[in-house]
Amino acid sequence: MSKRVSVLIVVTFVLTLLVIVALMPALAADTDAVSGTDHIVEAAALHEAGELDAAEKIFRGELEADPGNTYAACQLGLIYMKQAKRAEAARYLEHVLTCEPNNVFALVWRGVLHLDAGNEDAARDCFMRALDAEPQDANAHYFLGVMEAAAGNRAAAVSHFRDAQSAGEHADDAEIHYRLGRAFMAEDMAASARLEFERCLAIAPNHLDALDALGWLYFNEGYVEEAIETWHCGLDVSPHDAELRANLATVFGQKALELQETGDTARAMLHWRKAQRFEPHNRAAAFYLRRLERRQASLGQ
């Protein structure tokens, strides 16, 4: 079974989808309030365009001119997170929370930094404080769902993911559908899990984790060909993905053993070779192929 699922997926997700989702509402809500000039708008546009150094310079200037400019401090924190400068990011987010203890944006991203560092209690405290200030904050619910799922609290995880979806901005979020699918899968709710994985893939067809998990759902329900096809779709995206290749090697190896038991040596060898094609160093495939080849050779003599 896949070992992809981990709280560490937070790091990747932070630096992609949720960065954009979190940035845009803050820009719309706060720019007029924090500055009477066009500098903040310019910096936010540069930030969105990925010109982080230029955006940083402007935000730092705004913050030096007005240390109470929490919007600029939040964006500096986010920029440093993108640059993996965690200590700097934490310093600016803490500055925001000193000025505004209930700043939801800063609480969520400070929680993410705690989670990235393995400080789960501190992370949970930040996310819960964010929800105290804004009960419908989608990002806080999402990350609490990640934590609950990692801790094995599936019902709580599903509840938080559902709340993240109901907030509106994440209703069509592939990652939340994937997370819900994993939670349902862990509870042996195969039909619900399959539906969530399919919803995820409808939004993000190349989501490798969802393809991996959906393949196992098909396999465990006896739909072996569907499982193989699903994993092949994953390999079309990432041809060298070790986990997907191992999945296929496992399935072909199991089929080879079944064929051996029925005495169908030729087809068993064919399936062992398929397993070996996906995992060239598969020891079981090498062992049984040698054994079957010797048997065929002895019968030929």
PDB file of C-alpha atoms in Angstrom:
ATOM      1  CA  MET A   1       0.000   0.000   0.000  1.00  0.00           C
ATOM      2  CA  SER A   2       1.118   3.528  -0.647  1.00  0.00           C
ATOM      3  CA  LYS A   3       3.305   5.300   1.876  1.00  0.00           C
ATOM      4  CA  ARG A   4       2.877   8.691   0.249  1.00  0.00           C
ATOM      5  CA  VAL A   5       0.471  10.063   2.857  1.00  0.00           C
ATOM      6  CA  SER A   6       2.254  12.197   5.434  1.00  0.00           C
ATOM      7  CA  VAL A   7       1.947  15.476   7.226  1.00  0.00           C
ATOM      8  CA  LEU A   8       5.038  16.498   5.251  1.00  0.00           C
ATOM      9  CA  ILE A   9       2.849  16.967   2.186  1.00  0.00           C
ATOM     10  CA  VAL A  10       2.000  20.251   3.862  1.00  0.00           C
ATOM     11  CA  VAL A  11       5.338  21.659   2.745  1.00  0.00           C
ATOM     12  CA  THR A  12       4.663  21.074  -0.942  1.00  0.00           C
ATOM     13  CA  PHE A  13       1.086  22.237  -0.712  1.00  0.00           C
ATOM     14  CA  VAL A  14       2.063  25.385   1.155  1.00  0.00           C
ATOM     15  CA  LEU A  15       4.397  26.432  -1.629  1.00  0.00           C
ATOM     16  CA  THR A  16       1.832  25.913  -4.379  1.00  0.00           C
ATOM     17  CA  LEU A  17      -1.951  26.074  -4.252  1.00  0.00           C
ATOM     18  CA  LEU A  18      -2.685  27.538  -0.835  1.00  0.00           C
ATOM     19  CA  VAL A  19      -0.122  30.308  -1.269  1.00  0.00           C
ATOM     20  CA  ILE A  20      -2.168  31.685  -4.138  1.00  0.00           C
ATOM     21  CA  VAL A  21      -5.515  31.037  -2.442  1.00  0.00           C
ATOM     22  CA  ALA A  22      -4.436  32.772   0.742  1.00  0.00           C
ATOM     23  CA  LEU A  23      -2.771  35.731  -0.938  1.00  0.00           C
ATOM     24  CA  MET A  24      -5.599  36.986  -3.110  1.00  0.00           C
ATOM     25  CA  PRO A  25      -8.325  37.503  -0.446  1.00  0.00           C
ATOM     26  CA  ALA A  26      -5.816  39.346   1.746  1.00  0.00           C
ATOM     27  CA  LEU A  27      -4.897  41.645  -1.125  1.00  0.00           C
ATOM     28  CA  ALA A  28      -8.504  42.515  -1.880  1.00  0.00           C
ATOM     29  CA  ALA A  29      -9.401  43.105   1.738  1.00  0.00           C
ATOM     30  CA  ASP A  30      -6.427  44.992   3.084  1.00  0.00           C
ATOM     31  CA  THR A  31      -4.618  47.130   0.537  1.00  0.00           C
ATOM     32  CA  ASP A  32      -6.766  50.235   0.925  1.00  0.00           C
ATOM     33  CA  ALA A  33      -6.547  50.035   4.693  1.00  0.00           C
ATOM     34  CA  VAL A  34      -2.794  49.714   5.041  1.00  0.00           C
ATOM     35  CA  SER A  35      -1.450  52.252   2.584  1.00  0.00           C
ATOM     36  CA  GLY A  36      -2.475  55.425   0.875  1.00  0.00           C
ATOM     37  CA  THR A  37       0.005  54.842  -1.941  1.00  0.00           C
ATOM     38  CA  ASP A  38       0.254  52.412  -4.819  1.00  0.00           C
ATOM     39  CA  HIS A  39       3.302  50.686  -3.328  1.00  0.00           C
ATOM     40  CA  ILE A  40       1.400  47.856  -1.634  1.00  0.00           C
ATOM     41  CA  VAL A  41      -0.616  47.091  -4.762  1.00  0.00           C
ATOM     42  CA  GLU A  42       2.586  47.082  -6.812  1.00  0.00           C
ATOM     43  CA  ALA A  43       4.339  44.782  -4.329  1.00  0.00           C
ATOM     44  CA  ALA A  44       1.388  42.397  -4.217  1.00  0.00           C
ATOM     45  CA  ALA A  45       1.360  42.195  -8.021  1.00  0.00           C
ATOM     46  CA  LEU A  46       5.092  41.472  -8.047  1.00  0.00           C
ATOM     47  CA  HIS A  47       4.599  38.810  -5.369  1.00  0.00           C
ATOM     48  CA  GLU A  48       1.858  37.127  -7.377  1.00  0.00           C
ATOM     49  CA  ALA A  49       4.047  37.224 -10.495  1.00  0.00           C
ATOM     50  CA  GLY A  50       6.842  35.450  -8.635  1.00  0.00           C
ATOM     51  CA  GLU A  51       9.198  38.431  -8.511  1.00  0.00           C
ATOM     52  CA  LEU A  52       9.892  37.848  -4.848  1.00  0.00           C
ATOM     53  CA  ASP A  53      13.016  39.978  -4.421  1.00  0.00           C
ATOM     54  CA  ALA A  54      11.322  43.052  -5.856  1.00  0.00           C
ATOM     55  CA  ALA A  55       8.188  42.468  -3.785  1.00  0.00           C
ATOM     56  CA  GLU A  56      10.264  41.922  -0.651  1.00  0.00           C
ATOM     57  CA  LYS A  57      12.087  45.222  -1.115  1.00  0.00           C
ATOM     58  CA  ILE A  58       8.840  47.188  -1.321  1.00  0.00           C
ATOM     59  CA  PHE A  59       7.168  45.377   1.569  1.00  0.00           C
ATOM     60  CA  ARG A  60      10.243  45.910   3.754  1.00  0.00           C
ATOM     61  CA  GLY A  61      10.215  49.610   2.935  1.00  0.00           C
ATOM     62  CA  GLU A  62       6.536  49.865   3.831  1.00  0.00           C
ATOM     63  CA  LEU A  63       7.097  48.051   7.108  1.00  0.00           C
ATOM     64  CA  GLU A  64      10.063  50.249   8.036  1.00  0.00           C
ATOM     65  CA  ALA A  65       7.923  53.317   7.385  1.00  0.00           C
ATOM     66  CA  ASP A  66       5.062  51.898   9.442  1.00  0.00           C
ATOM     67  CA  PRO A  67       5.894  48.996  11.824  1.00  0.00           C
ATOM     68  CA  GLY A  68       2.170  48.532  12.357  1.00  0.00           C
ATOM     69  CA  ASN A  69       1.606  47.616   8.713  1.00  0.00           C
ATOM     70  CA  THR A  70       0.604  44.018   9.358  1.00  0.00           C
ATOM     71  CA  TYR A  71      -0.330  43.367   5.744  1.00  0.00           C
ATOM     72  CA  ALA A  72       3.248  44.035   4.631  1.00  0.00           C
ATOM     73  CA  ALA A  73       4.568  41.865   7.468  1.00  0.00           C
ATOM     74  CA  CYS A  74       2.241  39.004   6.485  1.00  0.00           C
ATOM     75  CA  GLN A  75       3.388  39.145   2.889  1.00  0.00           C
ATOM     76  CA  LEU A  76       7.037  39.208   3.951  1.00  0.00           C
ATOM     77  CA  GLY A  77       6.363  36.107   6.026  1.00  0.00           C
ATOM     78  CA  LEU A  78       4.830  34.400   3.009  1.00  0.00           C
ATOM     79  CA  ILE A  79       7.696  35.428   0.723  1.00  0.00           C
ATOM     80  CA  TYR A  80      10.247  33.984   3.137  1.00  0.00           C
ATOM     81  CA  MET A  81       8.232  30.762   3.373  1.00  0.00           C
ATOM     82  CA  LYS A  82       8.413  30.430  -0.398  1.00  0.00           C
ATOM     83  CA  GLN A  83      12.165  30.962  -0.181  1.00  0.00           C
ATOM     84  CA  ALA A  84      12.429  28.357   2.611  1.00  0.00           C
ATOM     85  CA  LYS A  85      13.745  31.038   4.995  1.00  0.00           C
ATOM     86  CA  ARG A  86      11.694  29.690   7.863  1.00  0.00           C
ATOM     87  CA  ALA A  87      13.274  31.686  10.687  1.00  0.00           C
ATOM     88  CA  GLU A  88      12.711  34.956   8.831  1.00  0.00           C
ATOM     89  CA  ALA A  89       9.147  33.962   7.977  1.00  0.00           C
ATOM     90  CA  ALA A  90       8.424  33.116  11.602  1.00  0.00           C
ATOM     91  CA  ARG A  91       9.874  36.432  12.780  1.00  0.00           C
ATOM     92  CA  TYR A  92       7.555  38.494  10.589  1.00  0.00           C
ATOM     93  CA  LEU A  93       4.484  36.406  11.383  1.00  0.00           C
ATOM     94  CA  GLU A  94       5.230  36.718  15.092  1.00  0.00           C
ATOM     95  CA  HIS A  95       5.494  40.485  14.585  1.00  0.00           C
ATOM     96  CA  VAL A  96       1.995  40.449  13.107  1.00  0.00           C
ATOM     97  CA  LEU A  97       0.644  38.426  16.021  1.00  0.00           C
ATOM     98  CA  THR A  98       2.223  40.827  18.495  1.00  0.00           C
ATOM     99  CA  CYS A  99       0.321  43.657  16.813  1.00  0.00           C
ATOM    100  CA  GLU A 100      -2.833  41.656  16.097  1.00  0.00           C
ATOM    101  CA  PRO A 101      -3.115  38.445  18.177  1.00  0.00           C
ATOM    102  CA  ASN A 102      -6.187  37.300  16.233  1.00  0.00           C
ATOM    103  CA  ASN A 103      -4.838  37.882  12.726  1.00  0.00           C
ATOM    104  CA  VAL A 104      -6.129  34.745  10.992  1.00  0.00           C
ATOM    105  CA  PHE A 105      -3.708  34.932   8.077  1.00  0.00           C
ATOM    106  CA  ALA A 106      -0.681  35.077  10.388  1.00  0.00           C
ATOM    107  CA  LEU A 107      -2.054  32.396  12.723  1.00  0.00           C
ATOM    108  CA  VAL A 108      -2.580  29.916   9.890  1.00  0.00           C
ATOM    109  CA  TRP A 109       0.841  30.421   8.330  1.00  0.00           C
ATOM    110  CA  ARG A 110       2.600  30.446  11.698  1.00  0.00           C
ATOM    111  CA  GLY A 111       0.841  27.140  12.334  1.00  0.00           C
ATOM    112  CA  VAL A 112       2.121  25.792   9.026  1.00  0.00           C
ATOM    113  CA  LEU A 113       5.683  26.672  10.029  1.00  0.00           C
ATOM    114  CA  HIS A 114       5.206  24.896  13.356  1.00  0.00           C
ATOM    115  CA  LEU A 115       3.814  21.868  11.515  1.00  0.00           C
ATOM    116  CA  ASP A 116       6.750  21.860   9.110  1.00  0.00           C
ATOM    117  CA  ALA A 117       9.114  21.880  12.114  1.00  0.00           C
ATOM    118  CA  GLY A 118       7.276  19.001  13.790  1.00  0.00           C
ATOM    119  CA  ASN A 119       5.816  21.185  16.572  1.00  0.00           C
ATOM    120  CA  GLU A 120       2.342  19.710  16.338  1.00  0.00           C
ATOM    121  CA  ASP A 121       0.971  21.123  19.609  1.00  0.00           C
ATOM    122  CA  ALA A 122       2.003  24.650  18.661  1.00  0.00           C
ATOM    123  CA  ALA A 123       0.601  24.172  15.157  1.00  0.00           C
ATOM    124  CA  ARG A 124      -2.733  22.944  16.483  1.00  0.00           C
ATOM    125  CA  ASP A 125      -2.903  25.902  18.869  1.00  0.00           C
ATOM    126  CA  CYS A 126      -2.402  28.340  15.984  1.00  0.00           C
ATOM    127  CA  PHE A 127      -5.031  26.686  13.809  1.00  0.00           C
ATOM    128  CA  MET A 128      -7.544  26.547  16.658  1.00  0.00           C
ATOM    129  CA  ARG A 129      -6.934  30.219  17.470  1.00  0.00           C
ATOM    130  CA  ALA A 130      -7.540  31.011  13.805  1.00  0.00           C
ATOM    131  CA  LEU A 131     -10.875  29.188  13.972  1.00  0.00           C
ATOM    132  CA  ASP A 132     -11.792  30.992  17.172  1.00  0.00           C
ATOM    133  CA  ALA A 133     -11.312  34.246  15.272  1.00  0.00           C
ATOM    134  CA  GLU A 134     -12.858  33.000  12.022  1.00  0.00           C
ATOM    135  CA  PRO A 135     -14.791  29.699  12.359  1.00  0.00           C
ATOM    136  CA  GLN A 136     -15.097  29.303   8.581  1.00  0.00           C
ATOM    137  CA  ASP A 137     -11.425  29.728   7.701  1.00  0.00           C
ATOM    138  CA  ALA A 138     -10.820  27.079   5.057  1.00  0.00           C
ATOM    139  CA  ASN A 139      -7.050  26.862   5.449  1.00  0.00           C
ATOM    140  CA  ALA A 140      -7.186  26.296   9.222  1.00  0.00           C
ATOM    141  CA  HIS A 141      -9.755  23.537   8.711  1.00  0.00           C
ATOM    142  CA  TYR A 142      -7.629  21.987   5.974  1.00  0.00           C
ATOM    143  CA  PHE A 143      -4.467  21.778   8.054  1.00  0.00           C
ATOM    144  CA  LEU A 144      -6.340  20.493  11.107  1.00  0.00           C
ATOM    145  CA  GLY A 145      -7.762  17.820   8.807  1.00  0.00           C
ATOM    146  CA  VAL A 146      -4.239  16.892   7.733  1.00  0.00           C
ATOM    147  CA  MET A 147      -3.182  16.589  11.367  1.00  0.00           C
ATOM    148  CA  GLU A 148      -6.223  14.538  12.379  1.00  0.00           C
ATOM    149  CA  ALA A 149      -5.755  12.187   9.426  1.00  0.00           C
ATOM    150  CA  ALA A 150      -2.086  11.678  10.296  1.00  0.00           C
ATOM    151  CA  ALA A 151      -3.088  10.902  13.891  1.00  0.00           C
ATOM    152  CA  GLY A 152      -5.652   8.336  12.740  1.00  0.00           C
ATOM    153  CA  ASN A 153      -8.655  10.432  13.784  1.00  0.00           C
ATOM    154  CA  ARG A 154     -10.537   9.833  10.545  1.00  0.00           C
ATOM    155  CA  ALA A 155     -13.939  11.175  11.566  1.00  0.00           C
ATOM    156  CA  ALA A 156     -12.402  14.438  12.776  1.00  0.00           C
ATOM    157  CA  ALA A 157     -10.325  14.665   9.595  1.00  0.00           C
ATOM    158  CA  VAL A 158     -13.393  14.254   7.397  1.00  0.00           C
ATOM    159  CA  SER A 159     -15.231  16.901   9.415  1.00  0.00           C
ATOM    160  CA  HIS A 160     -12.441  19.446   8.954  1.00  0.00           C
ATOM    161  CA  PHE A 161     -12.050  18.701   5.241  1.00  0.00           C
ATOM    162  CA  ARG A 162     -15.808  19.087   4.769  1.00  0.00           C
ATOM    163  CA  ASP A 163     -15.688  22.413   6.605  1.00  0.00           C
ATOM    164  CA  ALA A 164     -12.819  23.520   4.360  1.00  0.00           C
ATOM    165  CA  GLN A 165     -14.905  22.675   1.309  1.00  0.00           C
ATOM    166  CA  SER A 166     -18.014  24.412   2.614  1.00  0.00           C
ATOM    167  CA  ALA A 167     -16.056  27.648   3.024  1.00  0.00           C
ATOM    168  CA  GLY A 168     -16.501  28.054  -0.722  1.00  0.00           C
ATOM    169  CA  GLU A 169     -13.025  28.836  -2.016  1.00  0.00           C
ATOM    170  CA  HIS A 170     -11.952  25.186  -1.671  1.00  0.00           C
ATOM    171  CA  ALA A 171     -15.138  23.568  -2.999  1.00  0.00           C
ATOM    172  CA  ASP A 172     -13.285  22.352  -6.097  1.00  0.00           C
ATOM    173  CA  ASP A 173      -9.938  21.763  -4.438  1.00  0.00           C
ATOM    174  CA  ALA A 174      -8.375  18.544  -5.736  1.00  0.00           C
ATOM    175  CA  GLU A 175      -6.208  18.109  -2.647  1.00  0.00           C
ATOM    176  CA  ILE A 176      -9.198  18.178  -0.290  1.00  0.00           C
ATOM    177  CA  HIS A 177     -11.021  15.576  -2.386  1.00  0.00           C
ATOM    178  CA  TYR A 178      -7.868  13.455  -2.222  1.00  0.00           C
ATOM    179  CA  ARG A 179      -7.603  13.859   1.546  1.00  0.00           C
ATOM    180  CA  LEU A 180     -11.256  12.950   1.999  1.00  0.00           C
ATOM    181  CA  GLY A 181     -10.699   9.888  -0.158  1.00  0.00           C
ATOM    182  CA  ARG A 182      -7.792   8.769   2.027  1.00  0.00           C
ATOM    183  CA  ALA A 183      -9.846   9.267   5.179  1.00  0.00           C
ATOM    184  CA  PHE A 184     -12.760   7.255   3.757  1.00  0.00           C
ATOM    185  CA  MET A 185     -10.364   4.588   2.501  1.00  0.00           C
ATOM    186  CA  ALA A 186      -8.931   4.173   6.005  1.00  0.00           C
ATOM    187  CA  GLU A 187     -12.477   3.615   7.298  1.00  0.00           C
ATOM    188  CA  ASP A 188     -13.151   0.945   4.633  1.00  0.00           C
ATOM    189  CA  MET A 189     -15.738   3.229   3.014  1.00  0.00           C
ATOM    190  CA  ALA A 190     -14.685   2.209  -0.482  1.00  0.00           C
ATOM    191  CA  ALA A 191     -17.548   3.773  -2.439  1.00  0.00           C
ATOM    192  CA  SER A 192     -17.118   7.175  -0.777  1.00  0.00           C
ATOM    193  CA  ALA A 193     -13.344   6.984  -1.158  1.00  0.00           C
ATOM    194  CA  ARG A 194     -13.587   6.128  -4.844  1.00  0.00           C
ATOM    195  CA  LEU A 195     -15.976   9.035  -5.438  1.00  0.00           C
ATOM    196  CA  GLU A 196     -13.582  11.506  -3.791  1.00  0.00           C
ATOM    197  CA  PHE A 197     -10.570  10.202  -5.731  1.00  0.00           C
ATOM    198  CA  GLU A 198     -12.528  10.463  -8.968  1.00  0.00           C
ATOM    199  CA  ARG A 199     -13.549  14.033  -8.082  1.00  0.00           C
ATOM    200  CA  CYS A 200      -9.910  14.828  -7.370  1.00  0.00           C
ATOM    201  CA  LEU A 201      -8.827  13.427 -10.733  1.00  0.00           C
ATOM    202  CA  ALA A 202     -11.596  15.269 -12.561  1.00  0.00           C
ATOM    203  CA  ILE A 203      -9.986  18.490 -11.309  1.00  0.00           C
ATOM    204  CA  ALA A 204      -6.345  17.366 -11.448  1.00  0.00           C
ATOM    205  CA  PRO A 205      -5.991  14.410 -13.861  1.00  0.00           C
ATOM    206  CA  ASN A 206      -2.266  14.064 -13.131  1.00  0.00           C
ATOM    207  CA  HIS A 207      -2.607  13.803  -9.335  1.00  0.00           C
ATOM    208  CA  LEU A 208      -0.240  10.855  -8.757  1.00  0.00           C
ATOM    209  CA  ASP A 209      -1.306  10.184  -5.181  1.00  0.00           C
ATOM    210  CA  ALA A 210      -4.952   9.912  -6.219  1.00  0.00           C
ATOM    211  CA  LEU A 211      -4.075   7.599  -9.125  1.00  0.00           C
ATOM    212  CA  ASP A 212      -2.018   5.466  -6.754  1.00  0.00           C
ATOM    213  CA  ALA A 213      -4.808   5.214  -4.172  1.00  0.00           C
ATOM    214  CA  LEU A 214      -7.611   4.718  -6.694  1.00  0.00           C
ATOM    215  CA  GLY A 215      -5.669   1.862  -8.251  1.00  0.00           C
ATOM    216  CA  TRP A 216      -5.499   0.101  -4.881  1.00  0.00           C
ATOM    217  CA  LEU A 217      -9.220   0.625  -4.359  1.00  0.00           C
ATOM    218  CA  TYR A 218      -9.923  -1.045  -7.694  1.00  0.00           C
ATOM    219  CA  PHE A 219      -7.481  -3.838  -6.924  1.00  0.00           C
ATOM    220  CA  ASN A 220      -8.928  -4.553  -3.480  1.00  0.00           C
ATOM    221  CA  GLU A 221     -12.420  -4.712  -4.973  1.00  0.00           C
ATOM    222  CA  GLY A 222     -11.267  -7.263  -7.544  1.00  0.00           C
ATOM    223  CA  TYR A 223     -11.060  -4.918 -10.524  1.00  0.00           C
ATOM    224  CA  VAL A 224      -7.496  -5.817 -11.410  1.00  0.00           C
ATOM    225  CA  GLU A 225      -7.500  -4.550 -14.988  1.00  0.00           C
ATOM    226  CA  GLU A 226      -8.910  -1.195 -13.856  1.00  0.00           C
ATOM    227  CA  ALA A 227      -6.163  -0.983 -11.225  1.00  0.00           C
ATOM    228  CA  ILE A 228      -3.471  -1.701 -13.811  1.00  0.00           C
ATOM    229  CA  GLU A 229      -4.918   0.870 -16.200  1.00  0.00           C
ATOM    230  CA  THR A 230      -5.060   3.500 -13.433  1.00  0.00           C
ATOM    231  CA  TRP A 231      -1.423   2.974 -12.470  1.00  0.00           C
ATOM    232  CA  HIS A 232      -0.416   3.083 -16.127  1.00  0.00           C
ATOM    233  CA  CYS A 233      -2.093   6.500 -16.307  1.00  0.00           C
ATOM    234  CA  GLY A 234       0.177   7.560 -13.471  1.00  0.00           C
ATOM    235  CA  LEU A 235       3.238   6.285 -15.321  1.00  0.00           C
ATOM    236  CA  ASP A 236       2.189   8.306 -18.358  1.00  0.00           C
ATOM    237  CA  VAL A 237       2.658  11.341 -16.108  1.00  0.00           C
ATOM    238  CA  SER A 238       5.756  10.127 -14.262  1.00  0.00           C
ATOM    239  CA  PRO A 239       7.332   7.140 -16.062  1.00  0.00           C
ATOM    240  CA  HIS A 240       9.915   6.452 -13.363  1.00  0.00           C
ATOM    241  CA  ASP A 241       7.628   6.708 -10.335  1.00  0.00           C
ATOM    242  CA  ALA A 242       8.971   3.936  -8.093  1.00  0.00           C
ATOM    243  CA  GLU A 243       5.764   3.453  -6.157  1.00  0.00           C
ATOM    244  CA  LEU A 244       3.526   3.033  -9.184  1.00  0.00           C
ATOM    245  CA  ARG A 245       6.033   0.669 -10.771  1.00  0.00           C
ATOM    246  CA  ALA A 246       6.166  -1.341  -7.541  1.00  0.00           C
ATOM    247  CA  ASN A 247       2.355  -1.532  -7.518  1.00  0.00           C
ATOM    248  CA  LEU A 248       2.337  -3.006 -11.017  1.00  0.00           C
ATOM    249  CA  ALA A 249       5.149  -5.417 -10.205  1.00  0.00           C
ATOM    250  CA  THR A 250       3.215  -6.617  -7.160  1.00  0.00           C
ATOM    251  CA  VAL A 251       0.019  -7.200  -9.121  1.00  0.00           C
ATOM    252  CA  PHE A 252       1.761  -9.058 -11.951  1.00  0.00           C
ATOM    253  CA  GLY A 253       3.706 -11.102  -9.400  1.00  0.00           C
ATOM    254  CA  GLN A 254       0.518 -12.160  -7.606  1.00  0.00           C
ATOM    255  CA  LYS A 255      -1.072 -13.139 -10.901  1.00  0.00           C
ATOM    256  CA  ALA A 256       2.049 -15.123 -11.812  1.00  0.00           C
ATOM    257  CA  LEU A 257       1.810 -17.099  -8.556  1.00  0.00           C
ATOM    258  CA  GLU A 258      -1.844 -17.874  -9.234  1.00  0.00           C
ATOM    259  CA  LEU A 259      -0.969 -19.135 -12.707  1.00  0.00           C
ATOM    260  CA  GLN A 260       1.847 -21.279 -11.318  1.00  0.00           C
ATOM    261  CA  GLU A 261      -0.579 -22.975  -8.959  1.00  0.00           C
ATOM    262  CA  THR A 262      -2.791 -23.921 -11.897  1.00  0.00           C
ATOM    263  CA  GLY A 263       0.200 -25.295 -13.806  1.00  0.00           C
ATOM    264  CA  ASP A 264       0.094 -22.609 -16.496  1.00  0.00           C
ATOM    265  CA  THR A 265       3.857 -22.184 -16.632  1.00  0.00           C
ATOM    266  CA  ALA A 266       4.022 -20.212 -19.872  1.00  0.00           C
ATOM    267  CA  ARG A 267       1.603 -17.517 -18.714  1.00  0.00           C
ATOM    268  CA  ALA A 268       3.176 -17.460 -15.248  1.00  0.00           C
ATOM    269  CA  MET A 269       6.558 -16.722 -16.805  1.00  0.00           C
ATOM    270  CA  LEU A 270       4.987 -14.005 -18.944  1.00  0.00           C
ATOM    271  CA  HIS A 271       3.602 -12.285 -15.838  1.00  0.00           C
ATOM    272  CA  TRP A 272       6.883 -12.635 -13.954  1.00  0.00           C
ATOM    273  CA  ARG A 273       8.610 -10.921 -16.860  1.00  0.00           C
ATOM    274  CA  LYS A 274       6.039  -8.126 -16.693  1.00  0.00           C
ATOM    275  CA  ALA A 275       6.771  -7.757 -12.987  1.00  0.00           C
ATOM    276  CA  GLN A 276      10.476  -7.663 -13.769  1.00  0.00           C
ATOM    277  CA  ARG A 277       9.922  -5.023 -16.444  1.00  0.00           C
ATOM    278  CA  PHE A 278       8.477  -2.664 -13.848  1.00  0.00           C
ATOM    279  CA  GLU A 279      10.937  -3.671 -11.128  1.00  0.00           C
ATOM    280  CA  PRO A 280      14.157  -4.955 -12.726  1.00  0.00           C
ATOM    281  CA  HIS A 281      15.581  -5.993  -9.349  1.00  0.00           C
ATOM    282  CA  ASN A 282      12.436  -7.788  -8.158  1.00  0.00           C
ATOM    283  CA  ARG A 283      13.868 -10.795  -6.302  1.00  0.00           C
ATOM    284  CA  ALA A 284      10.697 -12.871  -6.433  1.00  0.00           C
ATOM    285  CA  ALA A 285      10.491 -12.466 -10.199  1.00  0.00           C
ATOM    286  CA  ALA A 286      14.139 -13.426 -10.654  1.00  0.00           C
ATOM    287  CA  PHE A 287      13.776 -16.462  -8.358  1.00  0.00           C
ATOM    288  CA  TYR A 288      10.632 -17.872  -9.936  1.00  0.00           C
ATOM    289  CA  LEU A 289      11.777 -17.219 -13.483  1.00  0.00           C
ATOM    290  CA  ARG A 290      14.972 -19.201 -12.857  1.00  0.00           C
ATOM    291  CA  ARG A 291      12.942 -21.972 -11.232  1.00  0.00           C
ATOM    292  CA  LEU A 292      10.410 -22.154 -14.060  1.00  0.00           C
ATOM    293  CA  GLU A 293      13.110 -21.989 -16.727  1.00  0.00           C
ATOM    294  CA  ARG A 294      14.935 -24.923 -15.100  1.00  0.00           C
ATOM    295  CA  ARG A 295      11.691 -26.864 -14.962  1.00  0.00           C
ATOM    296  CA  GLN A 296      11.032 -26.226 -18.637  1.00  0.00           C
ATOM    297  CA  ALA A 297      14.605 -27.200 -19.499  1.00  0.00           C
ATOM    298  CA  SER A 298      14.335 -30.463 -17.567  1.00  0.00           C
ATOM    299  CA  LEU A 299      11.056 -31.327 -19.264  1.00  0.00           C
ATOM    300  CA  GLY A 300      12.623 -30.573 -22.633  1.00  0.00           C
ATOM    301  CA  GLN A 301      15.403 -33.067 -21.950  1.00  0.00           C
TER     302      GLN A 301
END
